[in-house]
Structure formats: C-alpha cells, structure tokens
Short mmCIF file of N, CA and C in Angstrom, two decimals:
data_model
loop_
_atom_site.label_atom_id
_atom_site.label_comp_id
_atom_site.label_asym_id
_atom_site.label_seq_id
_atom_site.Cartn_x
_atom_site.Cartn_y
_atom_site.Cartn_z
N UNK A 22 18.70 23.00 -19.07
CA UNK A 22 19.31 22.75 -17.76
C UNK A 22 18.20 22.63 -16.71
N UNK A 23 18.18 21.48 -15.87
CA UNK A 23 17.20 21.09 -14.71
C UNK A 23 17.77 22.48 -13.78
N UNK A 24 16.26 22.73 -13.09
CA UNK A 24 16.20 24.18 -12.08
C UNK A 24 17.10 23.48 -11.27
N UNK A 25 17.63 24.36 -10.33
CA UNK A 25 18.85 24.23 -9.08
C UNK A 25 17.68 23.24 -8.03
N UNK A 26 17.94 22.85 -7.12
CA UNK A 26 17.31 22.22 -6.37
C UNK A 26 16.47 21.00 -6.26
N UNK A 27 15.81 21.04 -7.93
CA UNK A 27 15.20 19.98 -8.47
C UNK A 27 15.60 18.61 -8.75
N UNK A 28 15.06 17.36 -8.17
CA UNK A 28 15.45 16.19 -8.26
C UNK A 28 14.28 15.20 -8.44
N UNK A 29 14.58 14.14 -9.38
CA UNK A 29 13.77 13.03 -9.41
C UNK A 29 13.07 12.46 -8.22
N UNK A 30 13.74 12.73 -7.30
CA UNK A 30 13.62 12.49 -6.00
C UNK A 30 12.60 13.35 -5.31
N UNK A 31 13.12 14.71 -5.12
CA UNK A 31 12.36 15.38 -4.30
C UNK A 31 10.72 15.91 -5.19
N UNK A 32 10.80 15.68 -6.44
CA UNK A 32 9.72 15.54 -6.94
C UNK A 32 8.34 14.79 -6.77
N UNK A 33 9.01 13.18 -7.25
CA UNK A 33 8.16 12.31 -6.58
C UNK A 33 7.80 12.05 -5.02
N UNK A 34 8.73 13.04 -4.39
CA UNK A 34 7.97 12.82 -3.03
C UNK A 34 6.94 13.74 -2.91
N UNK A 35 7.33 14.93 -3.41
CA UNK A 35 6.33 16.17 -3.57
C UNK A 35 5.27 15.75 -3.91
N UNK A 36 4.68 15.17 -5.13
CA UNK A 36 3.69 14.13 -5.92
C UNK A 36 3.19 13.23 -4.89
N UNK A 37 3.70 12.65 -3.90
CA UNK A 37 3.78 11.89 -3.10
C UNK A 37 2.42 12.28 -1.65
N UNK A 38 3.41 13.93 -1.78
CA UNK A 38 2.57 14.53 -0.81
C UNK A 38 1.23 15.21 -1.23
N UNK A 39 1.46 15.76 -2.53
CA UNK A 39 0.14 16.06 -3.59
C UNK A 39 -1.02 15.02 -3.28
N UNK A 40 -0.44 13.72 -4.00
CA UNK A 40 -1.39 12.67 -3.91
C UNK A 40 -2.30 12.58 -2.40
N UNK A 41 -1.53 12.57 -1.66
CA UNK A 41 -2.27 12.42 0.26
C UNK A 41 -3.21 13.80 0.32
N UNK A 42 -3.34 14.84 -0.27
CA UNK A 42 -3.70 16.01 -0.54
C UNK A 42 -4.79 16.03 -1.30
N UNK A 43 -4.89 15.77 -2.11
CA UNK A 43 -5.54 15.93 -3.30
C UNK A 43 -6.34 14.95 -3.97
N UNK A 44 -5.91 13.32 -4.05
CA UNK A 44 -6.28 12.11 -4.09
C UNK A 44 -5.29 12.02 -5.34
N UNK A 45 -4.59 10.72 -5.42
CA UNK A 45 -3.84 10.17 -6.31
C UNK A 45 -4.17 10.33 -7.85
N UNK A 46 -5.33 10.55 -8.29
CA UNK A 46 -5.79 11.02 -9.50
C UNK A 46 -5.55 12.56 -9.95
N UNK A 47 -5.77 13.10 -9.10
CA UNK A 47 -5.71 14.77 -9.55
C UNK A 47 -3.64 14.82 -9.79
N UNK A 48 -3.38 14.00 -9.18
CA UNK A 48 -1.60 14.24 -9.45
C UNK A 48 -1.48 14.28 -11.22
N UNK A 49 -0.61 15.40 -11.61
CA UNK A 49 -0.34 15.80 -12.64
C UNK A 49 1.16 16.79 -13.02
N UNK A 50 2.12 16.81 -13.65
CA UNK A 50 3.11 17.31 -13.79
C UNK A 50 2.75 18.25 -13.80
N UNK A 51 1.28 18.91 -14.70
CA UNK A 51 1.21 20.29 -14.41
C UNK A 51 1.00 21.03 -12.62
N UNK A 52 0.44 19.90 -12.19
CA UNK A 52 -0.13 20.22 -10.56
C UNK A 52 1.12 20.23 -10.24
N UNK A 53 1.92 19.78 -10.01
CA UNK A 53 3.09 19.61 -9.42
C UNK A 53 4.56 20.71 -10.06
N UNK A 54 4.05 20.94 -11.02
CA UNK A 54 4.89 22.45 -11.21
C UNK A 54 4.65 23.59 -10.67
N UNK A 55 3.00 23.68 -10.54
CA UNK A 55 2.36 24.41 -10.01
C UNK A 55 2.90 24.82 -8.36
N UNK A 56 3.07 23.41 -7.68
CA UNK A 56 3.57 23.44 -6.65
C UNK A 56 4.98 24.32 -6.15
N UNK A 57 5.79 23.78 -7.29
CA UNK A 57 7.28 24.39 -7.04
C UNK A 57 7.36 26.03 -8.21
N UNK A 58 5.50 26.28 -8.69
CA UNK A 58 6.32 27.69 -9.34
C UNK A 58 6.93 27.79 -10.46
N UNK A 59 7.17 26.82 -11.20
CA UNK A 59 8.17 26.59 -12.32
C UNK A 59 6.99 26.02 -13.36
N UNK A 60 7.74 26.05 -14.79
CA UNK A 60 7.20 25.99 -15.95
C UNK A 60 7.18 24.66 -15.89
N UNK A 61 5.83 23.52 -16.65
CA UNK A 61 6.16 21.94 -16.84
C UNK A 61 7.79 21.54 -17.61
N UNK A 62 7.90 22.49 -18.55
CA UNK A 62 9.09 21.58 -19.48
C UNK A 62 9.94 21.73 -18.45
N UNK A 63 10.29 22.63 -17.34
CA UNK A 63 11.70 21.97 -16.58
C UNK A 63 11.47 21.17 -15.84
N UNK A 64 10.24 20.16 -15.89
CA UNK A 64 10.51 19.01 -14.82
C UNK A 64 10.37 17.94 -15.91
N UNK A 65 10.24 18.15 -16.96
CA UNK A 65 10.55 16.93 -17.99
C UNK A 65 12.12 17.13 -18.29
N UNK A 66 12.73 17.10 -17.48
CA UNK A 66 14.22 16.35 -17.39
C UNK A 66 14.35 15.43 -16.24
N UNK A 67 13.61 15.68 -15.86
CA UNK A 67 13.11 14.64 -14.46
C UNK A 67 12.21 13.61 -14.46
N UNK A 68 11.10 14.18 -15.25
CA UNK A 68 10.05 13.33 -15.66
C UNK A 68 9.33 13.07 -16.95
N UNK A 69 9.12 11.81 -17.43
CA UNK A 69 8.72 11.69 -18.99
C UNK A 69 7.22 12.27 -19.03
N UNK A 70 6.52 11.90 -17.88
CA UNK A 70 5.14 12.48 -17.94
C UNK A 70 4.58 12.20 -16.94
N UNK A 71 3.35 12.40 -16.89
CA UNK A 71 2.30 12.40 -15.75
C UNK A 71 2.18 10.57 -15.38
N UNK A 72 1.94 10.26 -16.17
CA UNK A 72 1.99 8.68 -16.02
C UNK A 72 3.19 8.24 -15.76
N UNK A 73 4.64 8.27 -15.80
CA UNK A 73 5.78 8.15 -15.42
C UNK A 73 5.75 8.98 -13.51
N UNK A 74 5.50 9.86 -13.23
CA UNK A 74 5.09 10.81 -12.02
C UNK A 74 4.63 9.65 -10.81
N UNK A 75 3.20 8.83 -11.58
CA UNK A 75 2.20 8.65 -10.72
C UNK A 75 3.12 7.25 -10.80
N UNK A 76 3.72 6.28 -11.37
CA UNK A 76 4.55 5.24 -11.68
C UNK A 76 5.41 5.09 -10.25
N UNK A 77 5.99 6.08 -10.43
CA UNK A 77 7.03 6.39 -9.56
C UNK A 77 6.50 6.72 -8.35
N UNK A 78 5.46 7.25 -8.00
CA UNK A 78 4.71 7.54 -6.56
C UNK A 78 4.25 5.98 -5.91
N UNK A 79 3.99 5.35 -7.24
CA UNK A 79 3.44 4.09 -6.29
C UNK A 79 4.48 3.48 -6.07
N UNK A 80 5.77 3.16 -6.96
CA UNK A 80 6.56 2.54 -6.16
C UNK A 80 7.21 3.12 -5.21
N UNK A 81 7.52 4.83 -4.46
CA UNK A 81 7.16 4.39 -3.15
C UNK A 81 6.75 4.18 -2.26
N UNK A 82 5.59 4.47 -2.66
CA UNK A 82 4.37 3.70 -1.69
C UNK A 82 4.34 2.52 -1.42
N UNK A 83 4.95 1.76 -2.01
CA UNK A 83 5.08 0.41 -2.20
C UNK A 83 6.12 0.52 -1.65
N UNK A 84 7.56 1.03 -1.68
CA UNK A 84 8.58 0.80 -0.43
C UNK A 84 8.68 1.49 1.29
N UNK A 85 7.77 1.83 0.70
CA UNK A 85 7.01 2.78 2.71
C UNK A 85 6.83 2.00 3.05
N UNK A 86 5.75 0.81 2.40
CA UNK A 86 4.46 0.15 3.36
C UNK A 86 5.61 -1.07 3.37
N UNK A 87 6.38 -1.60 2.91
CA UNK A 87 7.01 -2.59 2.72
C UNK A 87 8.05 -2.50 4.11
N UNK A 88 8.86 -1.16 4.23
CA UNK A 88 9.93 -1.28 5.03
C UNK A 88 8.82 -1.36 6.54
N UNK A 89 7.77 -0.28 6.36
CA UNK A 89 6.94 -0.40 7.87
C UNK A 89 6.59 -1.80 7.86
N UNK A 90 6.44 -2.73 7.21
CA UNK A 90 5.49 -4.13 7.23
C UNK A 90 7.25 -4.81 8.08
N UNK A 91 8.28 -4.91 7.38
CA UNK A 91 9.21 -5.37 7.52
C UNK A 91 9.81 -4.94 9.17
N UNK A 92 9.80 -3.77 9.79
CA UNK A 92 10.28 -3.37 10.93
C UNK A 92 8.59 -4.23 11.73
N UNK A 93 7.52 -4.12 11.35
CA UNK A 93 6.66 -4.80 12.32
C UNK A 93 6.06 -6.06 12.64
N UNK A 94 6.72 -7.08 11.78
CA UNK A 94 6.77 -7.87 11.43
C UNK A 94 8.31 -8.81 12.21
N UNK A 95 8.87 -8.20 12.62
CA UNK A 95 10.53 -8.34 13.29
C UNK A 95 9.66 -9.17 14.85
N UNK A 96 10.46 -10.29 14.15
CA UNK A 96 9.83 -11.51 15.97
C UNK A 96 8.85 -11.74 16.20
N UNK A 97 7.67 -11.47 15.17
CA UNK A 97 6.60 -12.22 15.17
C UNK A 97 6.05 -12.89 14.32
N UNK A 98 4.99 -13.82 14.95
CA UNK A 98 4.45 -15.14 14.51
C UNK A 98 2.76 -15.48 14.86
N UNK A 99 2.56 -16.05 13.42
CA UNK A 99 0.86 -16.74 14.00
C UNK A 99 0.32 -15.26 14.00
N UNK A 100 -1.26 -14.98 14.49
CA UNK A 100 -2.21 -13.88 14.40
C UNK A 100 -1.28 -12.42 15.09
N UNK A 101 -0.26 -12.69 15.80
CA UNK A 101 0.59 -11.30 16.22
C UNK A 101 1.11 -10.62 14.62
N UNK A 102 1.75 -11.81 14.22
CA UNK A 102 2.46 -11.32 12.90
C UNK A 102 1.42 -11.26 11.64
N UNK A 103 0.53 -11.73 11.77
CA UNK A 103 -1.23 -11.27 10.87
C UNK A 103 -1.61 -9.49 10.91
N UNK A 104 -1.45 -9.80 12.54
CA UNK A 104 -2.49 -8.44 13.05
C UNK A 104 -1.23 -6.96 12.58
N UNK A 105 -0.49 -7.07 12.97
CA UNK A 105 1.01 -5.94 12.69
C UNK A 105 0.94 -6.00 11.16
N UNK A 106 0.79 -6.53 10.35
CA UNK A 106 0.94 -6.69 9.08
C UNK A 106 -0.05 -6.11 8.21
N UNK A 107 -1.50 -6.66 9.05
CA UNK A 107 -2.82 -6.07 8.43
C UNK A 107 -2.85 -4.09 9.19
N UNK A 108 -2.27 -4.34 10.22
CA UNK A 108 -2.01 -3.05 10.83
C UNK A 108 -1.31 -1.90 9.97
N UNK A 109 -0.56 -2.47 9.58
CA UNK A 109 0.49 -1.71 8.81
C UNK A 109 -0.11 -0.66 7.34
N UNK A 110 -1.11 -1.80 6.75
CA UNK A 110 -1.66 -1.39 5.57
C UNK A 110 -2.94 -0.57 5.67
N UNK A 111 -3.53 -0.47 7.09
CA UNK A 111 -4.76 0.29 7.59
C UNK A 111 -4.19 1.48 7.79
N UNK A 112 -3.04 1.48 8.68
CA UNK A 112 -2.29 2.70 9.15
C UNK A 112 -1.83 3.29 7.69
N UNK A 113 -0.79 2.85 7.31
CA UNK A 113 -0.89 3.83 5.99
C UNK A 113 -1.50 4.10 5.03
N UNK A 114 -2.66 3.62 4.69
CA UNK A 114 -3.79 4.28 3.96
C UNK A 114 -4.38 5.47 4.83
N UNK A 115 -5.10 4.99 6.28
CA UNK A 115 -5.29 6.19 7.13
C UNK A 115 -4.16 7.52 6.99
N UNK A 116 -2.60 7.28 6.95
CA UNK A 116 -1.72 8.20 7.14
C UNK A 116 -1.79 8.99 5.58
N UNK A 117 -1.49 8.44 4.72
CA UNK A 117 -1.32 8.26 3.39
C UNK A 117 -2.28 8.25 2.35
N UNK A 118 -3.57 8.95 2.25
CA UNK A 118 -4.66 8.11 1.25
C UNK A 118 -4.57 8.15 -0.26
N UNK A 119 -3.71 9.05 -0.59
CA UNK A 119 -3.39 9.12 -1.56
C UNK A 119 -2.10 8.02 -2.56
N UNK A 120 -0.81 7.90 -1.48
CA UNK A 120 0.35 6.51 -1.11
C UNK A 120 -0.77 5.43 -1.68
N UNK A 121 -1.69 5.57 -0.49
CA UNK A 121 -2.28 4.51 -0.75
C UNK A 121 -2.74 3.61 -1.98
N UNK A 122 -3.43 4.99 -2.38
CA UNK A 122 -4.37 4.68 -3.46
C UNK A 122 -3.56 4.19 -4.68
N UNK A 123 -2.04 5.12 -4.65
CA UNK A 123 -1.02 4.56 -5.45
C UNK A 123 -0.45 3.33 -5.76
N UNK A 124 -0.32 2.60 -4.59
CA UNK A 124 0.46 1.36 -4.14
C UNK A 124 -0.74 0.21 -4.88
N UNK A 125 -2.03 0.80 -5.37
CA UNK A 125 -3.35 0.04 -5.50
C UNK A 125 -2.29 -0.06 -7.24
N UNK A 126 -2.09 0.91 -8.09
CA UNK A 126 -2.37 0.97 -9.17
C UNK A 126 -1.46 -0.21 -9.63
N UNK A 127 -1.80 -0.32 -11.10
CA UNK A 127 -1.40 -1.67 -11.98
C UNK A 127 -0.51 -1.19 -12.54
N UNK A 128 1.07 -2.08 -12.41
CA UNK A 128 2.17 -1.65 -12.61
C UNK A 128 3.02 -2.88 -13.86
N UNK A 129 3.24 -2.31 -14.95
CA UNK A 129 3.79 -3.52 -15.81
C UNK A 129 4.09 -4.41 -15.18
N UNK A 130 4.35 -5.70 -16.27
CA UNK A 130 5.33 -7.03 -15.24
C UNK A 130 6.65 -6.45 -14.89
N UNK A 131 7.36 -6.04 -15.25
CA UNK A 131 8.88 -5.73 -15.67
C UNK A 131 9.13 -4.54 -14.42
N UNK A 132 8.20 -3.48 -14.43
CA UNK A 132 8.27 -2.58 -12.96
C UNK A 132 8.08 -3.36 -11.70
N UNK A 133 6.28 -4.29 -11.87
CA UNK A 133 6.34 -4.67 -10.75
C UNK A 133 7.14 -6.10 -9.98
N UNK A 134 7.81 -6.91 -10.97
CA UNK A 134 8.89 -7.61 -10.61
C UNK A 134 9.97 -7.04 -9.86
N UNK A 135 10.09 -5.78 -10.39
CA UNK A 135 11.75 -5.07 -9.73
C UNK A 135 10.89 -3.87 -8.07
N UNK A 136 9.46 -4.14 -8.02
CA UNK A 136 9.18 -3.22 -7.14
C UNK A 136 9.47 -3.82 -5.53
N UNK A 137 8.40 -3.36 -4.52
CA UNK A 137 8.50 -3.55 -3.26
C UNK A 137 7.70 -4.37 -3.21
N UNK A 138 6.68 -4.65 -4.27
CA UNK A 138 5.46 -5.91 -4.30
C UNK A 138 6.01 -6.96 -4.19
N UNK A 139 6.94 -7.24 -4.64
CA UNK A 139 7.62 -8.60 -4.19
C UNK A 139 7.76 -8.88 -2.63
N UNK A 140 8.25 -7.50 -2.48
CA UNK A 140 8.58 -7.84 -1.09
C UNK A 140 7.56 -8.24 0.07
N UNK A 141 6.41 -7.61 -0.51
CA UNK A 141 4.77 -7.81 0.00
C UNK A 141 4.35 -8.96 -0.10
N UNK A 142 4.72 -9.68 -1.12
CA UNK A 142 3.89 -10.97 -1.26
C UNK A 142 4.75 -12.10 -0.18
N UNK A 143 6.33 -11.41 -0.54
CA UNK A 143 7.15 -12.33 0.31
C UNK A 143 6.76 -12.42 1.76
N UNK A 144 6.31 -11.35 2.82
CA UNK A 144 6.20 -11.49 3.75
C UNK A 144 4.51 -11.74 3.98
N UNK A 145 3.71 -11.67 3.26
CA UNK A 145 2.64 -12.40 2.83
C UNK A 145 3.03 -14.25 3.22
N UNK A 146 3.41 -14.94 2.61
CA UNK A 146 3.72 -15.77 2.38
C UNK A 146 4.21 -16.32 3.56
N UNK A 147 4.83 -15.41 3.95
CA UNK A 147 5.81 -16.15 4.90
C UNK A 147 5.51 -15.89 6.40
N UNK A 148 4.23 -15.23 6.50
CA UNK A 148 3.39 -15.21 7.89
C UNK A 148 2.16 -16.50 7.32
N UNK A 149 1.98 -16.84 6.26
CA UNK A 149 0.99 -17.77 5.68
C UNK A 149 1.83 -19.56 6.22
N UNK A 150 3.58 -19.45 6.14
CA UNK A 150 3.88 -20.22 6.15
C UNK A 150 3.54 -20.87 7.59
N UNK A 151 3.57 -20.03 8.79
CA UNK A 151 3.52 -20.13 10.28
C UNK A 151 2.13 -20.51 10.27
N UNK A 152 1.31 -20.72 9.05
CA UNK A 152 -0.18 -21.48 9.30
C UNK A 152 -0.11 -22.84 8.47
N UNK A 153 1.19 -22.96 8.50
CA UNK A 153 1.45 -24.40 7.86
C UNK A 153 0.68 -24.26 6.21
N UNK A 154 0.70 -23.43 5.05
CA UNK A 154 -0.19 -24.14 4.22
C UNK A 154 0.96 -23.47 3.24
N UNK A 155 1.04 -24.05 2.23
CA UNK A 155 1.54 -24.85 1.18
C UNK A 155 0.74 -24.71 -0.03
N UNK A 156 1.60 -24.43 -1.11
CA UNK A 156 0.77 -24.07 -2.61
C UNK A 156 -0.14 -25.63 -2.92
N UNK A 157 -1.14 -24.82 -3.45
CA UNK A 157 -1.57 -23.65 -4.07
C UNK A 157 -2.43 -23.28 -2.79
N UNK A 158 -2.71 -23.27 -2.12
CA UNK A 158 -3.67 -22.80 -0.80
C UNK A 158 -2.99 -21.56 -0.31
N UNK A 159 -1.65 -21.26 -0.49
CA UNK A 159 -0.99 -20.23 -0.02
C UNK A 159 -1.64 -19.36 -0.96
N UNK A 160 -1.28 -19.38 -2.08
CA UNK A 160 -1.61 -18.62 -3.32
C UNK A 160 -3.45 -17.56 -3.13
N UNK A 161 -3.77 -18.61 -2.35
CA UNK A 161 -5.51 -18.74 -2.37
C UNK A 161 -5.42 -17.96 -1.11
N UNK A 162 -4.62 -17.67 -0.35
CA UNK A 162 -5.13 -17.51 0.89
C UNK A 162 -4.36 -15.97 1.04
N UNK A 163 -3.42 -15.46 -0.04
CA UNK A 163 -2.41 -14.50 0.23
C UNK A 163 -3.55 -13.70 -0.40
N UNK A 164 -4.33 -13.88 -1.95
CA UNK A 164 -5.43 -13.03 -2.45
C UNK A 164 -6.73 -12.62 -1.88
N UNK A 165 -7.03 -13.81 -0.74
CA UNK A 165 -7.82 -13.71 0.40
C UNK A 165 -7.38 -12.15 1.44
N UNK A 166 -6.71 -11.99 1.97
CA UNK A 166 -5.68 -11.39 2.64
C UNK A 166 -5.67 -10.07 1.61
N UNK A 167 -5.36 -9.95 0.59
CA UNK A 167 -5.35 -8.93 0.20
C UNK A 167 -6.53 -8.14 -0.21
N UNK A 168 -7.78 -9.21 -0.54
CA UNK A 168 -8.83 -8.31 -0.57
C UNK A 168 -9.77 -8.05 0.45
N UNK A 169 -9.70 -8.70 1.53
CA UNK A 169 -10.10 -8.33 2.96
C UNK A 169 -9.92 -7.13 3.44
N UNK A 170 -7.92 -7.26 3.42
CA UNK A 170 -7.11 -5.54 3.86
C UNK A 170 -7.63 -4.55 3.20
N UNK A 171 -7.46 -4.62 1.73
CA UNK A 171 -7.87 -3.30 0.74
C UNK A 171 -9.29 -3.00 1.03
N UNK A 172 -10.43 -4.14 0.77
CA UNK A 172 -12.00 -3.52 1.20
C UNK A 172 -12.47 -2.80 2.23
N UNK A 173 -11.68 -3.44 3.74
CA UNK A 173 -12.01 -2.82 4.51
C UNK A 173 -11.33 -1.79 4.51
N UNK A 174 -10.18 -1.29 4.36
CA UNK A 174 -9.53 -0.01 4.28
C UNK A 174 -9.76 1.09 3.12
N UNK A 175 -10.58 0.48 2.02
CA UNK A 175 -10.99 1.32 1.59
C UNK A 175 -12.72 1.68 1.66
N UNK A 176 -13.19 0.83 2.71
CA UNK A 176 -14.45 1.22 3.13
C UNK A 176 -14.53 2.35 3.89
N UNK A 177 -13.46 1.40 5.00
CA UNK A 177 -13.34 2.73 5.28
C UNK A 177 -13.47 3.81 5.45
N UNK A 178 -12.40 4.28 4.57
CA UNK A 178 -11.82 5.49 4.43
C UNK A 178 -12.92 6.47 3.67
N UNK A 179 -13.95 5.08 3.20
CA UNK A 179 -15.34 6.45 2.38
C UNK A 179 -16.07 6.65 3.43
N UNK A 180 -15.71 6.45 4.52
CA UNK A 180 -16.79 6.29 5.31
C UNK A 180 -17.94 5.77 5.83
N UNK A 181 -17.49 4.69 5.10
CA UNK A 181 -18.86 3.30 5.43
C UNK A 181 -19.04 2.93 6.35
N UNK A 182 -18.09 3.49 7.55
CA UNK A 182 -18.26 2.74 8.96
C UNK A 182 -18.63 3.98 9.78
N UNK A 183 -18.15 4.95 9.30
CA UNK A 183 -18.50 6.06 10.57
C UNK A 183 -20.41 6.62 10.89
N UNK A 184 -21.64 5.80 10.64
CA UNK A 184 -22.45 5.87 10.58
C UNK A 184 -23.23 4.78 11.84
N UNK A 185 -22.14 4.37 12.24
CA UNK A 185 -22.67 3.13 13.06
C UNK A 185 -22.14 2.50 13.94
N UNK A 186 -22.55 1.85 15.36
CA UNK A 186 -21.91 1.30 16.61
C UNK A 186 -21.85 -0.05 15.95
N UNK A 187 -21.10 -0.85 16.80
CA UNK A 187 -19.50 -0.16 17.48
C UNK A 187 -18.71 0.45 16.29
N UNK A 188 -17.48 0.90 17.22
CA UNK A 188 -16.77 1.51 16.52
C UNK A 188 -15.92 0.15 15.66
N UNK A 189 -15.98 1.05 14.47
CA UNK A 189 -14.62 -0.02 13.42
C UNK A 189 -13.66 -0.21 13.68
N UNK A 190 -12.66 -0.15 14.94
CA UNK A 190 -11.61 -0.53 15.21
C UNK A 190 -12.03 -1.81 15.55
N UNK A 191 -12.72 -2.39 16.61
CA UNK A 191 -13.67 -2.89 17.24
C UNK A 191 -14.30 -4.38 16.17
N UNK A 192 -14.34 -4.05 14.98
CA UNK A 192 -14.76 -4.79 13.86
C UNK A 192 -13.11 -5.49 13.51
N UNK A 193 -12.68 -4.36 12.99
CA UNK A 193 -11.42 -4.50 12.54
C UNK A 193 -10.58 -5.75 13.35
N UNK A 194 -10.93 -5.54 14.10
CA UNK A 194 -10.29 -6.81 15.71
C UNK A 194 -10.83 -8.17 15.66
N UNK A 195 -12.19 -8.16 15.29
CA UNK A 195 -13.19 -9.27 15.12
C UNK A 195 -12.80 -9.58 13.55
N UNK A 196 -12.41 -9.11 12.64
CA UNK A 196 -12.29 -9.45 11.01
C UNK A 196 -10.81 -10.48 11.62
N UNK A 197 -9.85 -9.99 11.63
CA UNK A 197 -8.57 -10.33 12.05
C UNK A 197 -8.56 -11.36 12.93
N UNK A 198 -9.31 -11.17 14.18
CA UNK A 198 -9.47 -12.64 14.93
C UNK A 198 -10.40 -14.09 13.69
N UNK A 199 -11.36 -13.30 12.70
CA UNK A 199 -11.78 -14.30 12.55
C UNK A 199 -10.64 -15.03 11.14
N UNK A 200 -9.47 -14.24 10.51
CA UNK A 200 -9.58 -14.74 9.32
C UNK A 200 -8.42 -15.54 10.21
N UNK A 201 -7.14 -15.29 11.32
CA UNK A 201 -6.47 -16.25 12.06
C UNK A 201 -7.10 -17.42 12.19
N UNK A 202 -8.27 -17.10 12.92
CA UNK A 202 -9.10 -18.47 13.00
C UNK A 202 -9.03 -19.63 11.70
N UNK A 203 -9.72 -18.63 10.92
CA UNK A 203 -9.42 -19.34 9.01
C UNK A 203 -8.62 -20.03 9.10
N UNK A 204 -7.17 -19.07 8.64
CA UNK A 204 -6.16 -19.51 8.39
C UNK A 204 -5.41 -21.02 9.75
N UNK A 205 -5.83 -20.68 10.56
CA UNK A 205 -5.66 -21.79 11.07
C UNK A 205 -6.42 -23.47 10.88
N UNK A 206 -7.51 -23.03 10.55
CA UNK A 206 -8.23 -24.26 9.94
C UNK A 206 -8.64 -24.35 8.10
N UNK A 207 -7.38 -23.51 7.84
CA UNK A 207 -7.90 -23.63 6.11
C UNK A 207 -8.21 -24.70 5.88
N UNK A 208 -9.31 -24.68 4.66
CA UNK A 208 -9.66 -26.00 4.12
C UNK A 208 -8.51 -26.58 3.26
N UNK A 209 -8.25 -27.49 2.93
CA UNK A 209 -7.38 -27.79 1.86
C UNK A 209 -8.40 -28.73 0.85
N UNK A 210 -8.19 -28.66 -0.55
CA UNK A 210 -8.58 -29.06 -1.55
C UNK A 210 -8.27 -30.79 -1.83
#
C-alpha cells in the first residue's frame, strides 16, 4: 500500500525541487525518500526508478517553460516576441537550474512527441514565421535559436560572465538585438 499523502505528483515535484537544490544529476529515488523519511520500496508504486523520476522531472520542466513561453508570448511579434521568449528560458534556468538542466535531457521519440517540446518548437516556429522564412531555413534557424539560448544560459550560470564588464544582461541585449537583426536578413540557400 502507497504511504498516505504520497503521489506521483507531489513526488516529481519534490524531485523537481531536489533537482534546483542539488543539480539534476544527484536526483535519485533514494535522495528523494530520504526527503520524505520513508523507505525507497514505498515510492516504487509511484515510481519505476530513478530514470523514470528524472523522465518525469523534465517533462515538467518542459511544461513550466512552455506555459511561461506561451503567457509571454500573448500579442507579440518580430524581436518583442524573440526577446520574451529568449527571456523566458534565461529566467527559468536562473529560477530553476536544476528544471533546467532537466528540460536539456534526451527524451525517447514516443515521450518526446507527447511532451511540451512540441509545444516549444511550435512557438519557435511561429515567432520564426513573423521573419517571413520558410523550410528548410526555419528548421536552420529554430536550431540556431536553440543553441545560442542554451550556451549562453548555460555559460552563464557557470559563471563565465561574472568576471567581467559590462554586465551580461547588457550582452544578453546585444546577442538578441543582433540575432533579430539575422533573422531579419536570413540568408536563404
């Protein structure tokens, strides 16, 4: 019988909060029993394992950053709807580093078809569309976009910037003005 209180739910958020704590790697069913006090086998009615745990943390990390992208993203267009978007994924890694690091990991086809990544690429795409470009350049320009966001946010966050003027917000402003720029004059093939 699952302990009184215990849920699939309030687990993986727990894990959730572990991960922002601890870094997304140290998350473990045993860490996380640890948390609530209880023996591992009663949260394997909840959970198949540690890799099922961390599964489940990224997808919702992946529906956090998705619903925040989606509320900031509401009525805007062109480098407004760039900058809120790239905003979104700085802010919750800053809030989140652990979420974060989750939302990074490699998720089957079959999970990440049914995840919030879809929903990421969709609004990807569809701030790409307001720069007029059209496959395959979209394709080219959404992986652009994603490894810009992730490098610098995970530079970041090691601290690669806090050693030096100006400040990285400051950069961050100048990256974003310049890839609008880009995207406004993509090359096409």
């Amino acid at each position: 019988m699952a302990r009184a209180g215990l849920t699939t739910e309030r687990l993986v958020r727990a894990g959730a909060e572990l991960a922002d704590e601890v870094g997304f790697e140290q998350v473990t069913v045993s860490a996380l029993a640890r948390r609530f006090d209880v023996k591992v086998a009663s949260l394997y009615s909840h959970l198949k394992n540690s890799q099922d745990l961390k599964t489940r943390i990224a997808l919702l990390a992946l529906e956090e950053m998705a619903d925040r992208a989606t509320d900031a993203l509401a009525g805007r267009a062109g480098r407004d709807a760039l900058t809120a978007f790239a905003d979104v994924y700085r802010d919750y890694a800053r809030e989140h580093p652990g979420r974060y690091a989750a939302a990074q990991s490699r998720l089957d086809p079959e999970t990440a078809a049914a995840s919030a990544g879809v929903k990421h690429a969709q609004m990807t795409r569809a701030i790409l569309r307001g720069y007029h470009l059209t496959e395959p350049e979209q394709t080219h320009a959404v992986r652009m976009l994603g490894s810009v966001f992730h490098g610098y946010v995970s530079l970041e966050a090691a601290g690669g910037f806090s050693h030096s003027a100006p400040d990285s917000q400051e950069s961050w402003s100048r990256i974003l003005d310049a890839l609008d720029a880009l995207l406004r004059n993509w090359p096409t093939s």
